[in-house]
mmCIF file of C-alpha atoms in Angstrom:
data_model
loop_
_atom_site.group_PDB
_atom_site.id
_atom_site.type_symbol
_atom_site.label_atom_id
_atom_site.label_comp_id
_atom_site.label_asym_id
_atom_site.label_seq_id
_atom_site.Cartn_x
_atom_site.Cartn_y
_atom_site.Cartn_z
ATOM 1 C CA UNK A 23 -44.237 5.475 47.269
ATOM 2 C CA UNK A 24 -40.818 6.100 45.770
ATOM 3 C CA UNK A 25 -39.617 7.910 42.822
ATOM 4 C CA UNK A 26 -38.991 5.066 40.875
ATOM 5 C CA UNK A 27 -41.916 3.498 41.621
ATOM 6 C CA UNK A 28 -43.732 5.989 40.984
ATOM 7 C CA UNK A 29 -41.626 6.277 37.455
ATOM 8 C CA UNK A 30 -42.380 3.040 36.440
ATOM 9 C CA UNK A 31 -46.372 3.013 37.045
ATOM 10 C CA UNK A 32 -46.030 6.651 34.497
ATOM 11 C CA UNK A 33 -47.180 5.558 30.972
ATOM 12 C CA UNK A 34 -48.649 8.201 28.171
ATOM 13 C CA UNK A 35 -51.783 5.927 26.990
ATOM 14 C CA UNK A 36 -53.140 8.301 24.507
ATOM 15 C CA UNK A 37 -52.039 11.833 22.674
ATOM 16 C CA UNK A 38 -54.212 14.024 20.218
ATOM 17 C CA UNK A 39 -52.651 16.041 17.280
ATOM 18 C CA UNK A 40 -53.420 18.516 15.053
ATOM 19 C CA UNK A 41 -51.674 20.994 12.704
ATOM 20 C CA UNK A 42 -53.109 24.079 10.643
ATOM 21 C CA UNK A 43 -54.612 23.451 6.688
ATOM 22 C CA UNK A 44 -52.108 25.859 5.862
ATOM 23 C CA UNK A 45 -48.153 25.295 4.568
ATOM 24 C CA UNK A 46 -45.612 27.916 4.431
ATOM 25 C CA UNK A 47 -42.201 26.631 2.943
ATOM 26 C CA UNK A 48 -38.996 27.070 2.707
ATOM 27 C CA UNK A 49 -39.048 28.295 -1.236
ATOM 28 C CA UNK A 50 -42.357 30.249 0.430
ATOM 29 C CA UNK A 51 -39.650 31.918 2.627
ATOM 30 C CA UNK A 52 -37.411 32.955 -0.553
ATOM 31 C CA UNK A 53 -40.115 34.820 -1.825
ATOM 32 C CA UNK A 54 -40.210 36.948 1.258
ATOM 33 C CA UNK A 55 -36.575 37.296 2.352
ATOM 34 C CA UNK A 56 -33.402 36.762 1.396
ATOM 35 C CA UNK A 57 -32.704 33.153 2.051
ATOM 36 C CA UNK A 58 -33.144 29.522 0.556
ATOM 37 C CA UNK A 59 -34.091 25.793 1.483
ATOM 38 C CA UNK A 60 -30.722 24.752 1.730
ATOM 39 C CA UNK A 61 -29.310 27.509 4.296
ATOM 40 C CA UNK A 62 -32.693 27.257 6.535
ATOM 41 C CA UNK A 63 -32.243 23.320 6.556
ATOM 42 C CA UNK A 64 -28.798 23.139 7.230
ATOM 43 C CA UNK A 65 -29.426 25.424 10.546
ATOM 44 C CA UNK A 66 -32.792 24.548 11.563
ATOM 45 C CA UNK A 67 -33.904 20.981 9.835
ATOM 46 C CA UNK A 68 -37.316 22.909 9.123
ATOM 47 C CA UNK A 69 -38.927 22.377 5.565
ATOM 48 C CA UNK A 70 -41.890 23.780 6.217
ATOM 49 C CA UNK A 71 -44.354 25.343 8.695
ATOM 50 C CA UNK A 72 -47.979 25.068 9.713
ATOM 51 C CA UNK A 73 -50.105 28.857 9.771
ATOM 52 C CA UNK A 74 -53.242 29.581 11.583
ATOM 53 C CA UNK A 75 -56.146 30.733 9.720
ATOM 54 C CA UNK A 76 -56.727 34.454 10.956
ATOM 55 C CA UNK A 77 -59.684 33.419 12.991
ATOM 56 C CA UNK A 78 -57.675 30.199 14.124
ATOM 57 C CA UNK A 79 -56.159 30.744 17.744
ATOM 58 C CA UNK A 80 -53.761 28.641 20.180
ATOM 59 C CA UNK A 81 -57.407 27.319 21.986
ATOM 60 C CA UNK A 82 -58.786 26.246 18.847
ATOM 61 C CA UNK A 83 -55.650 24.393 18.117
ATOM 62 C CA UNK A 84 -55.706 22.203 21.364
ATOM 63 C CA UNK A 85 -59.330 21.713 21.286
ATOM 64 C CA UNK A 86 -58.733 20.070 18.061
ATOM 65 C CA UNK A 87 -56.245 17.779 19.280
ATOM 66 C CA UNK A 88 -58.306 16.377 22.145
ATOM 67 C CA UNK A 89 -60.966 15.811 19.549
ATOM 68 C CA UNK A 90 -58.220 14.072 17.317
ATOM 69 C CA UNK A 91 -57.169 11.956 20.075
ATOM 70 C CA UNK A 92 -61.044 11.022 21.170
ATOM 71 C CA UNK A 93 -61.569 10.072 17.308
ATOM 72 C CA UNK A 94 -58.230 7.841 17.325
ATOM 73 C CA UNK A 95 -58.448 6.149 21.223
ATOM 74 C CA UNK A 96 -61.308 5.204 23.244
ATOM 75 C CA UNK A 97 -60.750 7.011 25.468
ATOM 76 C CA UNK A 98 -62.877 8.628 28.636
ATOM 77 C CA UNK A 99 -61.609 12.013 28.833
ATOM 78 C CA UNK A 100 -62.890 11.534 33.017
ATOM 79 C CA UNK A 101 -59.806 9.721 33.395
ATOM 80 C CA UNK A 102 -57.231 12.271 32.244
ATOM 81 C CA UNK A 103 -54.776 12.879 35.082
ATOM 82 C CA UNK A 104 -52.855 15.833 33.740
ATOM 83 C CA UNK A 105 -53.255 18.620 31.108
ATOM 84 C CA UNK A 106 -50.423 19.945 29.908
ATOM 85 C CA UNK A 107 -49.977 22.532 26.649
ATOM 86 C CA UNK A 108 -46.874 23.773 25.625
ATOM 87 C CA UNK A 109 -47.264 27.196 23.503
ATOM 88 C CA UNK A 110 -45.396 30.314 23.354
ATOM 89 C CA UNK A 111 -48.641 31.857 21.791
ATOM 90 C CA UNK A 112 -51.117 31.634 24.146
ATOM 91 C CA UNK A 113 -54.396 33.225 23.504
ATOM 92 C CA UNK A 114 -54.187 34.779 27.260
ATOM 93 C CA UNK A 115 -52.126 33.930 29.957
ATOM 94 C CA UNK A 116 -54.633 33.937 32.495
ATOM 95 C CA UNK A 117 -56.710 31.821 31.947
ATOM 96 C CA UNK A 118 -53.808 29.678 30.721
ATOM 97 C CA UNK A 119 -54.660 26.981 27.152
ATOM 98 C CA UNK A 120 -54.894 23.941 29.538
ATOM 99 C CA UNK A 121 -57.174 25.597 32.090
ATOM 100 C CA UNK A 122 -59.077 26.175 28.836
ATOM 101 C CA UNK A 123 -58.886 23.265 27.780
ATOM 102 C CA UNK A 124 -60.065 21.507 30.994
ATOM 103 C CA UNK A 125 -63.536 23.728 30.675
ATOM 104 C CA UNK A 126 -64.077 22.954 27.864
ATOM 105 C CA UNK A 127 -63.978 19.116 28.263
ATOM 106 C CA UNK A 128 -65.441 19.365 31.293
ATOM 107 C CA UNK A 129 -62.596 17.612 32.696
ATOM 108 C CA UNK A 130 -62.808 18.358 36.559
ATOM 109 C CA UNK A 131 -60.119 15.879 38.290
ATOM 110 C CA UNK A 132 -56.516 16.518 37.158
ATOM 111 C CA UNK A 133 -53.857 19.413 37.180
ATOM 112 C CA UNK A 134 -53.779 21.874 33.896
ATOM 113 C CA UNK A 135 -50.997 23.734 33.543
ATOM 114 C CA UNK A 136 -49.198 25.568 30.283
ATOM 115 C CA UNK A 137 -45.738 25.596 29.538
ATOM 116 C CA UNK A 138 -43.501 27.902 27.498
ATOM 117 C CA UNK A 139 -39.848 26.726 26.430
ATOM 118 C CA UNK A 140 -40.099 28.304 23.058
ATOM 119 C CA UNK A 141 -38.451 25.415 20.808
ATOM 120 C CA UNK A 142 -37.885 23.415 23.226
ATOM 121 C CA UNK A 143 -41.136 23.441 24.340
ATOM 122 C CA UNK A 144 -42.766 20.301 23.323
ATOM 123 C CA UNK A 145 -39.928 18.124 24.605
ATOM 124 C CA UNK A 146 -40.083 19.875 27.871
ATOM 125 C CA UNK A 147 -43.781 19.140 28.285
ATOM 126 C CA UNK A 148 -43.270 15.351 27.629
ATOM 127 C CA UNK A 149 -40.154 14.989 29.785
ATOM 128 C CA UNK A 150 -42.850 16.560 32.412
ATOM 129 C CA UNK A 151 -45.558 14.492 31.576
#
């Protein structure tokens, strides 16, 4: 099989999501250093960011999403092909968030790999995927 056909039979057919309860903002931010909404905008784009609970950790967040994405596709988590997380906070490296992940689920047949690109991190993982 070729590249591209191999390209063209590659779809995404369902993706999970979840973020943290709690918000830290921009005018959050001015409280805390010296900066404002305007200046971390006009570098970043970022209005505001999602915090952990202290007992909430990287694991907790991806189990989540695969229990968002059974609760929004009906989907049979048997036919999963590939795991992939991208975090620059894992919980350990060894055993890496998708490995996790995979034992959790029970999910025996497919790869499970992590992923750190910082930023960049979740558009690496889909150009992967």
């Amino acid at each position: 099989m070729t590249l591209s056909a191999l390209k063209s039979q590659t779809k995404l057919t369902a993706f999970g999501v979840y973020v943290p309860d709690r918000i830290l903002t921009n005018n959050d931010m001015e409280k805390l250093v010296d900066t404002s909404d305007e200046w971390i905008v006009q570098r970043t784009g970022i209005r505001e960011r999602r915090i952990s609970a202290d007992d909430e950790y990287c694991s907790d967040l991806c189990y989540a999403a695969v229990a968002n994405m059974q609760a929004r596709y009906a989907v049979n988590l048997a036919d999963v092909d590939y795991i992939i997380v991208a975090t620059s906070t894992p919980d350990t490296f060894f055993p890496s968030m998708a490995a996790r992940v995979q034992a959790k689920f029970g999910i025996r047949s497919c790869g499970a790999l992590d992923i750190q690109a910082a930023c960049a991190g979740f558009v690496a993982a889909l150009q992967l995927a």
